[in-house]
XYZ file of C-alpha atoms in Angstrom:
677
model
C 39.865 24.507 22.160
C 38.071 21.332 20.996
C 41.053 20.257 18.830
C 43.487 20.769 21.729
C 41.379 18.589 24.028
C 41.349 15.872 21.369
C 45.139 15.876 21.055
C 45.491 15.728 24.809
C 43.206 12.669 24.945
C 45.264 11.031 22.170
C 48.503 11.444 24.093
C 46.872 9.886 27.142
C 45.752 6.766 25.200
C 47.509 3.665 26.641
C 49.903 1.874 24.226
C 48.621 -1.547 23.036
C 50.711 -4.511 21.839
C 51.883 -4.466 18.232
C 51.457 -7.594 16.039
C 54.594 -8.776 14.201
C 54.366 -11.648 11.647
C 57.423 -13.936 11.196
C 57.367 -16.266 8.143
C 59.973 -19.057 7.687
C 59.685 -22.740 6.755
C 62.402 -23.680 9.287
C 61.142 -23.728 12.925
C 64.661 -23.078 14.239
C 64.795 -19.786 12.316
C 61.440 -18.749 13.822
C 62.755 -19.527 17.333
C 65.865 -17.418 16.639
C 63.741 -14.445 15.504
C 61.444 -14.827 18.511
C 64.451 -14.834 20.865
C 65.697 -11.571 19.335
C 62.360 -9.724 19.177
C 60.637 -10.918 22.359
C 59.165 -7.892 24.164
C 56.076 -7.090 26.282
C 55.139 -4.523 23.612
C 55.123 -7.069 20.769
C 52.757 -9.896 19.895
C 54.858 -12.284 17.785
C 52.980 -14.541 15.306
C 54.807 -17.376 13.467
C 53.922 -18.900 10.078
C 55.678 -21.903 8.427
C 54.759 -21.045 4.794
C 53.515 -18.259 2.555
C 50.040 -19.817 2.470
C 49.838 -19.897 6.298
C 51.055 -16.284 6.434
C 48.200 -15.157 4.160
C 45.707 -16.964 6.409
C 47.120 -15.133 9.458
C 46.690 -11.770 7.727
C 43.001 -12.510 7.178
C 42.526 -12.908 10.943
C 44.466 -9.899 12.306
C 46.508 -6.821 11.405
C 50.303 -6.642 11.585
C 52.732 -3.768 12.007
C 55.742 -5.515 10.363
C 56.279 -8.743 8.369
C 59.601 -10.624 8.509
C 59.533 -12.830 5.381
C 61.932 -15.607 4.328
C 62.718 -15.668 0.572
C 63.332 -19.391 -0.064
C 60.273 -21.447 0.919
C 58.511 -24.448 -0.646
C 55.252 -23.711 -2.399
C 54.833 -19.913 -2.335
C 58.274 -18.340 -2.022
C 58.876 -14.988 -0.345
C 58.599 -12.910 -3.532
C 55.260 -14.518 -4.517
C 53.866 -14.095 -0.977
C 54.909 -10.411 -0.954
C 53.112 -9.826 -4.271
C 49.882 -11.282 -2.848
C 50.186 -9.143 0.307
C 50.728 -5.953 -1.723
C 47.828 -6.822 -4.027
C 45.353 -6.693 -1.105
C 44.102 -3.190 -0.282
C 44.024 -3.754 3.464
C 47.602 -5.111 3.690
C 49.435 -3.229 0.932
C 50.855 -0.629 3.373
C 52.370 -3.161 5.832
C 56.209 -2.934 5.730
C 57.946 -6.174 4.610
C 61.523 -7.105 5.524
C 63.068 -9.961 3.513
C 65.451 -12.281 5.401
C 67.474 -14.750 3.319
C 70.615 -16.877 3.552
C 70.645 -18.080 -0.075
C 71.589 -15.393 -2.597
C 73.134 -11.965 -2.060
C 73.092 -11.066 -5.772
C 71.847 -7.579 -6.548
C 69.361 -9.142 -8.957
C 67.553 -10.862 -6.045
C 67.811 -7.712 -3.892
C 66.247 -5.599 -6.650
C 63.546 -8.252 -7.093
C 62.795 -8.026 -3.352
C 62.418 -4.243 -3.498
C 60.342 -4.492 -6.693
C 57.676 -6.607 -4.960
C 57.297 -4.073 -2.115
C 60.026 -4.811 0.454
C 61.402 -1.922 2.479
C 64.515 -3.799 3.597
C 66.603 -6.872 2.645
C 68.576 -8.599 5.445
C 71.067 -11.420 4.915
C 71.645 -14.285 7.315
C 73.367 -14.455 9.710
C 71.962 -11.088 10.848
C 73.034 -8.890 13.728
C 70.369 -9.278 16.480
C 70.738 -5.760 17.882
C 70.493 -4.199 14.420
C 67.380 -6.218 13.554
C 65.764 -5.332 16.886
C 66.435 -1.610 16.392
C 65.007 -1.703 12.858
C 61.846 -3.383 14.114
C 61.492 -0.826 16.913
C 61.721 2.024 14.382
C 59.115 0.415 12.117
C 56.839 -0.147 15.120
C 57.194 3.504 16.140
C 56.262 4.554 12.604
C 53.157 2.350 12.727
C 52.175 3.634 16.194
C 52.558 7.250 15.061
C 50.496 6.433 11.962
C 47.734 4.890 14.063
C 47.785 7.917 16.415
C 47.417 10.181 13.409
C 44.432 8.117 12.218
C 42.757 8.387 15.661
C 43.346 12.118 15.690
C 41.906 12.374 12.165
C 38.783 10.419 13.239
C 38.215 12.769 16.173
C 38.660 15.803 13.979
C 36.211 14.260 11.477
C 33.638 13.948 14.286
C 33.934 17.654 14.999
C 33.463 18.388 11.319
C 30.351 16.158 11.200
C 28.783 18.166 13.995
C 29.397 21.306 12.016
C 27.787 19.677 8.983
C 24.702 18.763 10.956
C 24.317 22.339 12.023
C 24.581 23.455 8.422
C 21.987 20.849 7.401
C 19.577 22.189 9.919
C 19.976 25.582 8.408
C 19.499 24.058 4.941
C 15.975 22.899 5.783
C 14.947 26.541 5.819
C 15.752 26.688 2.119
C 13.324 23.890 1.167
C 11.492 26.103 -1.321
C 14.651 26.658 -3.230
C 15.284 22.910 -3.215
C 11.830 22.285 -4.719
C 12.632 24.699 -7.488
C 15.827 22.825 -8.121
C 13.899 19.546 -8.291
C 11.671 21.092 -10.919
C 14.669 21.922 -13.031
C 15.899 18.391 -12.667
C 12.494 17.056 -13.702
C 12.570 19.127 -16.841
C 16.035 17.996 -17.847
C 15.860 14.283 -16.944
C 15.260 11.860 -19.873
C 12.840 9.704 -17.822
C 9.157 10.665 -17.875
C 7.870 11.819 -14.442
C 4.100 11.851 -13.950
C 2.195 12.912 -10.802
C -1.402 11.769 -10.316
C -4.006 11.791 -7.580
C -5.626 8.972 -5.689
C -8.135 8.369 -8.521
C -5.344 8.130 -11.089
C -5.859 11.451 -12.857
C -2.656 13.115 -14.029
C -1.700 16.300 -12.194
C 1.616 17.097 -13.925
C 4.201 15.683 -16.350
C 7.755 16.690 -17.199
C 8.840 17.631 -20.731
C 10.344 14.168 -21.378
C 6.809 12.881 -22.047
C 6.936 14.492 -25.490
C 9.954 12.547 -26.711
C 8.936 9.308 -24.993
C 5.171 9.148 -25.632
C 4.494 11.819 -28.264
C 2.086 13.787 -26.075
C 2.316 17.455 -25.144
C 2.179 18.210 -21.427
C -1.198 20.015 -21.853
C -2.730 16.910 -23.468
C -1.885 14.819 -20.428
C -3.266 16.987 -17.645
C -6.530 15.555 -16.302
C -6.210 12.277 -18.252
C -6.041 8.951 -16.464
C -2.624 7.416 -15.849
C -3.623 4.053 -17.449
C -3.637 5.642 -20.898
C 0.150 5.377 -20.848
C 0.280 1.582 -20.291
C -0.733 -1.455 -22.301
C -0.014 -4.041 -19.607
C 1.959 -4.647 -16.428
C 4.464 -7.154 -15.083
C 5.493 -8.318 -18.579
C 2.427 -10.603 -19.057
C 1.488 -11.535 -22.583
C -2.225 -10.869 -22.074
C -3.616 -7.322 -22.339
C -4.911 -6.057 -18.986
C -8.033 -4.013 -18.205
C -7.722 -0.387 -17.106
C -8.802 -1.286 -13.585
C -6.151 -4.020 -13.208
C -3.452 -1.709 -14.624
C -4.331 1.075 -12.169
C -4.492 -1.407 -9.294
C -1.019 -2.730 -10.228
C 0.346 0.833 -10.344
C -0.909 1.663 -6.851
C 0.444 -1.652 -5.530
C 3.900 -0.855 -6.960
C 4.598 1.977 -4.507
C 8.256 1.791 -3.462
C 9.048 -0.867 -6.088
C 10.331 -1.036 -9.629
C 8.083 -3.062 -11.931
C 8.171 -3.906 -15.605
C 5.433 -2.768 -17.951
C 4.599 -2.164 -21.599
C 4.102 1.572 -22.265
C 1.744 2.822 -25.009
C 2.635 5.806 -27.187
C 0.241 8.257 -28.795
C 0.712 6.533 -32.186
C -0.389 3.198 -30.652
C 3.151 1.801 -30.717
C 4.471 0.354 -27.511
C 7.817 -0.203 -25.800
C 9.115 -1.919 -22.644
C 9.429 0.344 -19.632
C 10.367 0.212 -15.956
C 8.142 2.259 -13.646
C 8.811 3.316 -10.081
C 5.981 4.737 -7.906
C 6.496 7.124 -5.012
C 3.785 8.356 -2.603
C 3.422 11.539 -0.528
C 0.717 13.696 1.097
C 0.388 17.364 0.308
C -2.180 19.355 2.334
C -3.961 16.144 3.311
C -4.170 15.019 -0.328
C -2.456 11.776 -1.381
C -0.200 12.367 -4.367
C 1.612 9.655 -6.419
C 4.813 10.237 -8.432
C 5.490 7.806 -11.300
C 8.903 7.625 -12.988
C 8.810 5.901 -16.405
C 12.074 4.747 -18.024
C 12.340 3.424 -21.566
C 14.302 0.125 -21.304
C 14.178 -0.835 -24.999
C 17.978 -0.824 -25.230
C 18.305 -2.901 -22.105
C 15.718 -5.403 -23.366
C 17.554 -5.701 -26.649
C 20.777 -6.352 -24.764
C 18.956 -8.886 -22.598
C 17.557 -10.536 -25.729
C 21.048 -10.719 -27.213
C 22.336 -12.140 -23.947
C 19.429 -14.597 -23.887
C 20.238 -15.656 -27.446
C 23.898 -16.018 -26.552
C 22.889 -18.007 -23.482
C 20.714 -20.242 -25.668
C 23.584 -20.686 -28.102
C 25.918 -21.360 -25.198
C 23.493 -23.927 -23.789
C 23.341 -25.537 -27.221
C 27.146 -25.581 -27.436
C 27.364 -26.924 -23.884
C 24.808 -29.586 -24.762
C 26.757 -30.610 -27.853
C 30.017 -30.515 -25.919
C 28.432 -32.549 -23.133
C 27.278 -35.103 -25.689
C 30.787 -35.219 -27.155
C 32.238 -35.633 -23.677
C 29.770 -38.428 -22.923
C 30.707 -40.151 -26.156
C 34.394 -39.611 -25.420
C 33.794 -40.935 -21.908
C 32.085 -44.034 -23.293
C 34.969 -44.508 -25.711
C 37.418 -44.008 -22.871
C 35.520 -46.539 -20.754
C 35.720 -49.033 -23.591
C 39.437 -48.327 -23.992
C 39.910 -48.767 -20.241
C 38.003 -52.062 -20.349
C 40.055 -53.145 -23.367
C 43.276 -52.137 -21.606
C 42.163 -54.047 -18.515
C 41.499 -57.089 -20.679
C 44.911 -56.677 -22.307
C 46.501 -56.249 -18.873
C 44.703 -59.371 -17.600
C 45.715 -61.261 -20.726
C 49.280 -60.003 -20.314
C 49.279 -61.117 -16.690
C 47.963 -64.554 -17.692
C 50.558 -64.689 -20.487
C 53.303 -63.767 -18.053
C 52.125 -66.425 -15.619
C 51.904 -68.946 -18.453
C 55.397 -67.995 -19.638
C 56.698 -68.255 -16.059
C 55.170 -71.737 -15.647
C 56.504 -72.842 -19.043
C 59.874 -71.282 -18.241
C 60.124 -72.966 -14.842
C 58.656 -76.377 -15.750
C 60.295 -76.771 -19.182
C 62.512 -79.871 -19.428
C 64.840 -77.824 -21.650
C 67.499 -75.595 -20.126
C 66.234 -71.983 -20.419
C 67.986 -68.720 -19.523
C 67.571 -64.995 -20.200
C 70.850 -63.343 -21.158
C 71.469 -59.553 -21.141
C 73.128 -58.431 -24.391
C 74.365 -55.088 -22.952
C 76.430 -56.329 -19.998
C 76.642 -60.051 -20.819
C 75.034 -61.220 -17.554
C 72.465 -63.930 -16.896
C 69.180 -62.347 -15.736
C 67.283 -65.553 -14.955
C 67.463 -69.337 -15.424
C 64.943 -72.141 -14.937
C 65.124 -75.229 -12.746
C 66.339 -77.479 -15.574
C 69.345 -75.190 -16.106
C 70.244 -75.481 -12.428
C 69.743 -79.258 -12.405
C 71.758 -80.003 -15.552
C 74.634 -77.536 -15.034
C 74.937 -78.007 -11.260
C 75.141 -74.231 -10.618
C 72.751 -72.671 -8.064
C 70.602 -69.561 -8.642
C 72.934 -67.496 -6.460
C 75.953 -68.551 -8.512
C 74.253 -67.663 -11.818
C 72.216 -64.562 -10.911
C 73.632 -61.331 -12.424
C 76.904 -63.123 -13.262
C 78.578 -62.848 -16.660
C 78.076 -65.916 -18.800
C 81.302 -67.871 -19.552
C 81.251 -68.270 -23.337
C 84.106 -70.791 -23.237
C 81.691 -73.314 -21.715
C 79.586 -73.373 -24.943
C 81.237 -74.730 -28.135
C 79.860 -75.353 -31.646
C 80.494 -79.082 -32.357
C 80.594 -78.566 -36.133
C 83.609 -76.205 -36.144
C 84.801 -75.915 -32.529
C 84.062 -72.158 -32.358
C 82.576 -70.428 -29.313
C 78.842 -69.646 -29.418
C 77.805 -66.030 -30.086
C 74.622 -65.494 -28.051
C 73.942 -62.143 -29.759
C 72.803 -63.955 -32.926
C 69.653 -65.957 -33.596
C 70.442 -69.699 -33.564
C 68.166 -72.591 -34.527
C 68.855 -76.146 -33.264
C 72.635 -75.915 -33.399
C 74.396 -78.937 -31.932
C 76.811 -77.758 -29.251
C 78.691 -79.037 -26.240
C 78.592 -77.305 -22.878
C 80.433 -77.742 -19.615
C 78.726 -78.464 -16.267
C 79.989 -77.321 -12.859
C 81.591 -80.746 -12.161
C 83.595 -80.471 -15.411
C 81.425 -82.895 -17.396
C 81.095 -82.045 -21.110
C 77.473 -82.492 -22.169
C 75.791 -82.260 -25.572
C 72.765 -80.172 -26.485
C 70.678 -78.547 -29.224
C 70.800 -74.737 -28.869
C 68.161 -72.223 -30.047
C 68.119 -68.481 -29.256
C 65.633 -65.639 -29.737
C 66.046 -61.853 -29.337
C 63.591 -60.298 -26.811
C 63.227 -56.942 -25.008
C 62.706 -56.770 -21.233
C 61.846 -53.263 -19.881
C 63.311 -52.294 -22.529
C 66.704 -53.950 -22.209
C 67.672 -56.094 -25.246
C 68.099 -59.723 -24.163
C 68.549 -63.205 -25.602
C 66.278 -66.100 -24.661
C 68.443 -69.249 -24.581
C 66.735 -72.635 -25.006
C 69.087 -75.625 -24.692
C 67.794 -79.174 -25.072
C 70.170 -81.593 -23.393
C 70.823 -84.566 -25.713
C 73.745 -86.084 -23.831
C 71.893 -89.325 -23.120
C 70.565 -89.442 -26.678
C 74.076 -88.934 -28.079
C 75.369 -91.774 -25.889
C 72.484 -93.936 -27.078
C 73.085 -92.998 -30.745
C 76.765 -93.853 -30.409
C 75.876 -97.201 -28.905
C 73.277 -97.842 -31.636
C 75.822 -96.794 -34.268
C 78.359 -99.205 -32.788
C 75.803 -102.021 -32.812
C 74.727 -101.123 -36.362
C 78.359 -101.216 -37.470
C 78.788 -104.662 -35.895
C 75.602 -105.829 -37.597
C 76.698 -104.257 -40.883
C 80.109 -105.882 -40.577
C 78.373 -109.213 -40.118
C 76.170 -108.671 -43.172
C 79.102 -107.415 -45.214
C 81.222 -110.351 -44.149
C 78.493 -112.733 -45.317
C 78.143 -110.842 -48.600
C 81.880 -110.683 -49.237
C 82.197 -114.386 -48.413
C 79.343 -115.222 -50.789
C 80.578 -113.002 -53.631
C 84.231 -114.031 -53.409
C 83.599 -117.710 -52.604
C 81.894 -118.313 -55.978
C 84.918 -117.361 -58.147
C 87.282 -118.929 -55.636
C 85.292 -122.187 -55.825
C 85.595 -122.186 -59.617
C 89.346 -121.576 -59.504
C 89.762 -124.149 -56.722
C 87.857 -126.799 -58.733
C 89.884 -126.314 -61.857
C 93.121 -126.402 -59.885
C 92.041 -129.729 -58.337
C 91.407 -131.125 -61.829
C 94.770 -129.871 -63.023
C 96.537 -131.459 -60.026
C 95.039 -134.885 -60.734
C 95.421 -134.960 -64.538
C 98.803 -133.137 -64.786
C 98.024 -132.241 -68.387
C 98.181 -128.751 -69.769
C 94.974 -126.844 -69.049
C 92.978 -125.653 -72.044
C 93.095 -121.906 -72.629
C 89.339 -121.668 -72.067
C 89.781 -122.945 -68.512
C 92.719 -120.609 -67.839
C 90.708 -117.632 -69.158
C 87.735 -118.625 -67.005
C 89.946 -118.805 -63.883
C 91.505 -115.394 -64.650
C 88.018 -113.909 -65.184
C 86.856 -115.256 -61.828
C 89.985 -113.915 -60.085
C 89.424 -110.458 -61.704
C 85.828 -110.535 -60.504
C 86.978 -111.239 -56.946
C 89.586 -108.416 -57.208
C 86.880 -105.984 -58.507
C 84.619 -106.768 -55.564
C 87.485 -106.146 -53.133
C 88.394 -102.845 -54.911
C 84.824 -101.522 -54.789
C 84.539 -102.574 -51.183
C 87.672 -100.571 -50.340
C 85.981 -97.467 -51.850
C 83.548 -97.628 -48.958
C 86.315 -97.024 -46.416
C 85.878 -93.812 -44.402
C 89.592 -93.292 -44.052
C 90.110 -93.169 -47.806
C 92.020 -90.011 -48.751
C 90.155 -87.589 -51.067
C 92.154 -85.152 -53.173
C 89.867 -82.072 -53.113
C 90.480 -79.014 -55.238
C 88.504 -75.890 -56.099
C 86.670 -76.687 -59.316
C 83.301 -76.286 -60.927
C 80.739 -79.097 -60.802
C 79.403 -78.212 -64.271
C 82.861 -78.775 -65.795
C 82.964 -82.359 -64.446
C 79.445 -83.072 -65.725
C 80.238 -81.720 -69.201
C 83.413 -83.888 -69.326
C 81.615 -87.189 -68.624
C 78.390 -86.346 -70.472
C 79.577 -87.987 -73.773
C 80.099 -91.280 -71.914
C 76.624 -91.113 -70.385
C 75.161 -89.992 -73.753
C 76.764 -92.990 -75.528
C 75.324 -95.400 -72.931
C 71.900 -93.780 -73.364
C 71.981 -94.032 -77.192
C 72.751 -97.748 -76.972
C 69.341 -98.261 -75.361
C 67.498 -95.535 -77.325
C 67.238 -93.154 -74.393
C 67.994 -89.413 -74.043
C 70.166 -87.251 -71.797
C 69.171 -83.605 -70.939
C 71.689 -81.243 -69.310
C 70.245 -78.260 -67.396
C 73.351 -76.699 -65.856
C 72.852 -73.456 -63.932
C 75.532 -70.989 -62.897
C 77.277 -72.416 -59.800
C 80.253 -71.258 -57.708
C 83.414 -73.339 -57.405
C 83.526 -75.847 -54.534
C 86.144 -78.133 -52.973
C 85.602 -81.609 -54.529
C 87.552 -84.716 -55.627
C 87.046 -84.970 -59.385
C 87.436 -88.789 -59.607
C 85.009 -89.470 -56.751
C 82.388 -87.026 -58.082
C 82.713 -88.600 -61.584
C 82.100 -92.044 -60.035
C 79.091 -90.704 -58.044
C 77.510 -89.123 -61.140
C 78.145 -92.220 -63.325
C 76.738 -94.642 -60.721
C 73.498 -92.670 -60.229
C 73.110 -91.796 -63.967
C 73.628 -95.412 -65.123
C 71.166 -96.642 -62.474
C 68.663 -94.067 -63.819
C 69.153 -95.285 -67.414
C 68.648 -98.916 -66.322
C 65.419 -97.949 -64.553
C 63.850 -96.426 -67.721
C 62.279 -98.065 -70.735
C 63.101 -97.140 -74.351
C 62.558 -93.423 -75.142
C 62.973 -92.289 -71.538
C 64.716 -89.031 -70.613
C 67.389 -88.614 -67.949
C 67.823 -84.984 -66.709
C 71.015 -83.782 -65.014
C 70.486 -80.370 -63.416
C 72.611 -78.031 -61.271
C 71.587 -74.834 -59.426
C 72.192 -72.823 -56.252
C 69.645 -72.769 -53.412
C 70.060 -71.354 -49.903
C 73.800 -70.851 -50.471
C 74.230 -74.540 -51.385
C 75.158 -76.121 -54.710
C 72.533 -78.704 -55.759
C 73.059 -81.608 -58.212
C 69.814 -83.299 -59.380
C 69.659 -86.501 -61.478
C 66.081 -87.319 -62.494
C 64.861 -90.350 -64.443
C 61.430 -91.266 -65.876
C 61.285 -94.776 -64.498
C 58.500 -96.445 -62.519
C 59.906 -95.336 -59.164
C 61.338 -97.226 -56.201
C 59.135 -99.364 -53.972
C 59.138 -98.525 -50.212
C 60.771 -101.836 -49.179
C 63.614 -101.298 -51.663
C 63.927 -97.597 -50.683
C 64.628 -98.570 -47.068
C 67.641 -100.704 -48.135
C 69.153 -98.334 -50.724
C 72.804 -97.659 -49.930
C 73.272 -100.950 -48.074
C 76.406 -102.751 -49.348
C 75.747 -105.850 -51.524
C 72.017 -105.027 -51.795
C 70.985 -104.896 -55.471
C 67.951 -105.484 -57.663
C 70.108 -106.339 -60.716
C 70.983 -109.894 -61.732
C 74.679 -109.102 -62.337
C 75.209 -106.220 -59.893
C 77.471 -106.227 -56.838
C 75.244 -103.945 -54.700
C 78.137 -101.557 -53.947
C 77.380 -98.686 -56.395
C 74.986 -96.587 -54.237
C 76.890 -97.507 -51.091
C 79.992 -95.948 -52.702
C 77.899 -92.843 -53.655
C 76.843 -92.348 -50.035
C 80.467 -92.773 -48.902
C 81.639 -90.143 -51.412
C 78.890 -87.727 -50.316
C 79.881 -88.129 -46.674
C 83.534 -87.362 -47.444
C 82.359 -84.182 -49.240
C 80.007 -83.128 -46.392
C 77.094 -83.478 -48.832
C 73.551 -84.799 -48.272
C 71.670 -87.159 -50.633
C 67.865 -86.865 -50.810
C 65.643 -89.228 -52.825
C 62.194 -88.298 -54.163
C 60.411 -91.146 -55.985
C 56.986 -91.781 -57.485
C 55.141 -93.197 -60.484
C 56.663 -90.519 -62.764
C 60.256 -91.300 -61.857
C 62.968 -90.864 -59.227
C 65.080 -87.794 -58.409
C 68.436 -88.001 -56.607
C 69.397 -84.579 -55.080
C 72.971 -84.128 -53.831
C 73.335 -80.943 -51.715
C 76.924 -79.741 -51.235
C 77.302 -77.750 -47.999
C 77.624 -73.973 -48.528
C 80.436 -73.812 -45.949
C 82.619 -75.538 -48.523
C 81.628 -73.299 -51.436
C 84.078 -70.683 -52.743
């Protein structure tokens, strides 16, 4: 009859609202679900993420969870795993709703994490609503069953209470059972009176203390203890007994004393009761040697751990200090880099040379300075990120276009400005990397004005040189002409046959004038040179007997040091004249016994001819005028020998260098490698 009344009350219980949790990171999807499921019987709760859904489940219970699969952060599968891992929420039904993947793999994954259904978007509203209603009914029936079970459990508890009341009548039997337990328990149980005298002990006292039960009866309880509370000092019997009585209802640590005077750590627990108006104490003694050993091991491990932590902390502090130093060093480097960048920017912008940064990959100009804009006439907008026109930059030595992907050092070029003007400059380039694009730094020094000035100076020098040469030619030719003119005047007046001596003298003077004119013509720049591929050593070996004979006449020596040289384009006659002029000048500059060395070798892809004498050297004032036509230090010289040598070198694109000192003079003729074969 009681069970029937309970079921009747359950059926009369009013229905309460059911909580439904909707989880989706798109608010529009939540609004769509709310529009489908709205009902006075439902309490709809929305969550925008898996994390927010878990927070909602901590606050209230839910009958059903509608869970989106694809969400940022925790996705639907991960959120479902966390829900099923919690004991309180593991039984809540989960319905996955997704519009992303309909593969069976994802469906199986949804069921594997605890879903009871898997719905694809777009879903049918009526179908979803009916499914939710069925799940809600299942939950309501489950809750009704729980309520019914609770009421039935209450009835059972009443029955138990009645049985317990009847059990109190069997207290004697319970005491007997307690005695059995006392005899079988491994802990020592001692009862003693108010004065501390032992009334009874259980059999465990034999194995723990070594005493028989009969030996203990009537003895004082303090005989079993050395000290209390784990103190190092040994306590008096009175203090031990006082501590035992004060420990009623507590568990305290002590050191127990065996019959053989050995001791061990023990936990004691004191209980108190009154039997027939007599106060009785029950003491339970437990050997905790094993526990203490474990605690000691743990303590040792803790000490070791503290030591390790201390060492690790020290290492971390040292690493932190090192890191701080590295950070400071990096900051210094960064500051220095910033200063360097600012310095480079100022140098770049304020440099009088034209400077530009050229991208090697796409051939565009990344940046130019103000001088570039001023000299070329192009604005920043016209140059920025535009491809550089290589036809505007020409190598003056060969007329080829400049390759900005190679390193160049002070190459003389011509470039074209915006207004069409062709300007001259010295070009240098350097390869650099900019984040991390390979680029070329172009530095162009405009020398247009200097070139104009040099041309003007060259023109004036030529006029001056022409004047000096005219005076020299007039002086050199006038002397023989004066002699011939005088003799002809004498012949005109006397009308007699001239003596042969006078005729020979006039012919000699005319030949001298013709020789001066011939040597002077060798200085002409437009003289045609017949150049052929031939070896310089072959020419030297051919004329060496002539030089050797001239040296022997004055008791001097010739040394040939001819290295292996490639063939070059040269005019044999002109090179013979150059070698003879310099070699004979070297022999004239030396005293008896001197040595003249003719040496050839290759250096830096150039063929070098060196002619070295052991004379007294050339004075600075004479060195400045060497190569000037009609300048000579000899009494019978014309002053055209070295001038002809310089003219020959120029026609062969060669350079003449002079090194002189007290130990002699060295003439070095460097033939350009571009003309070597």
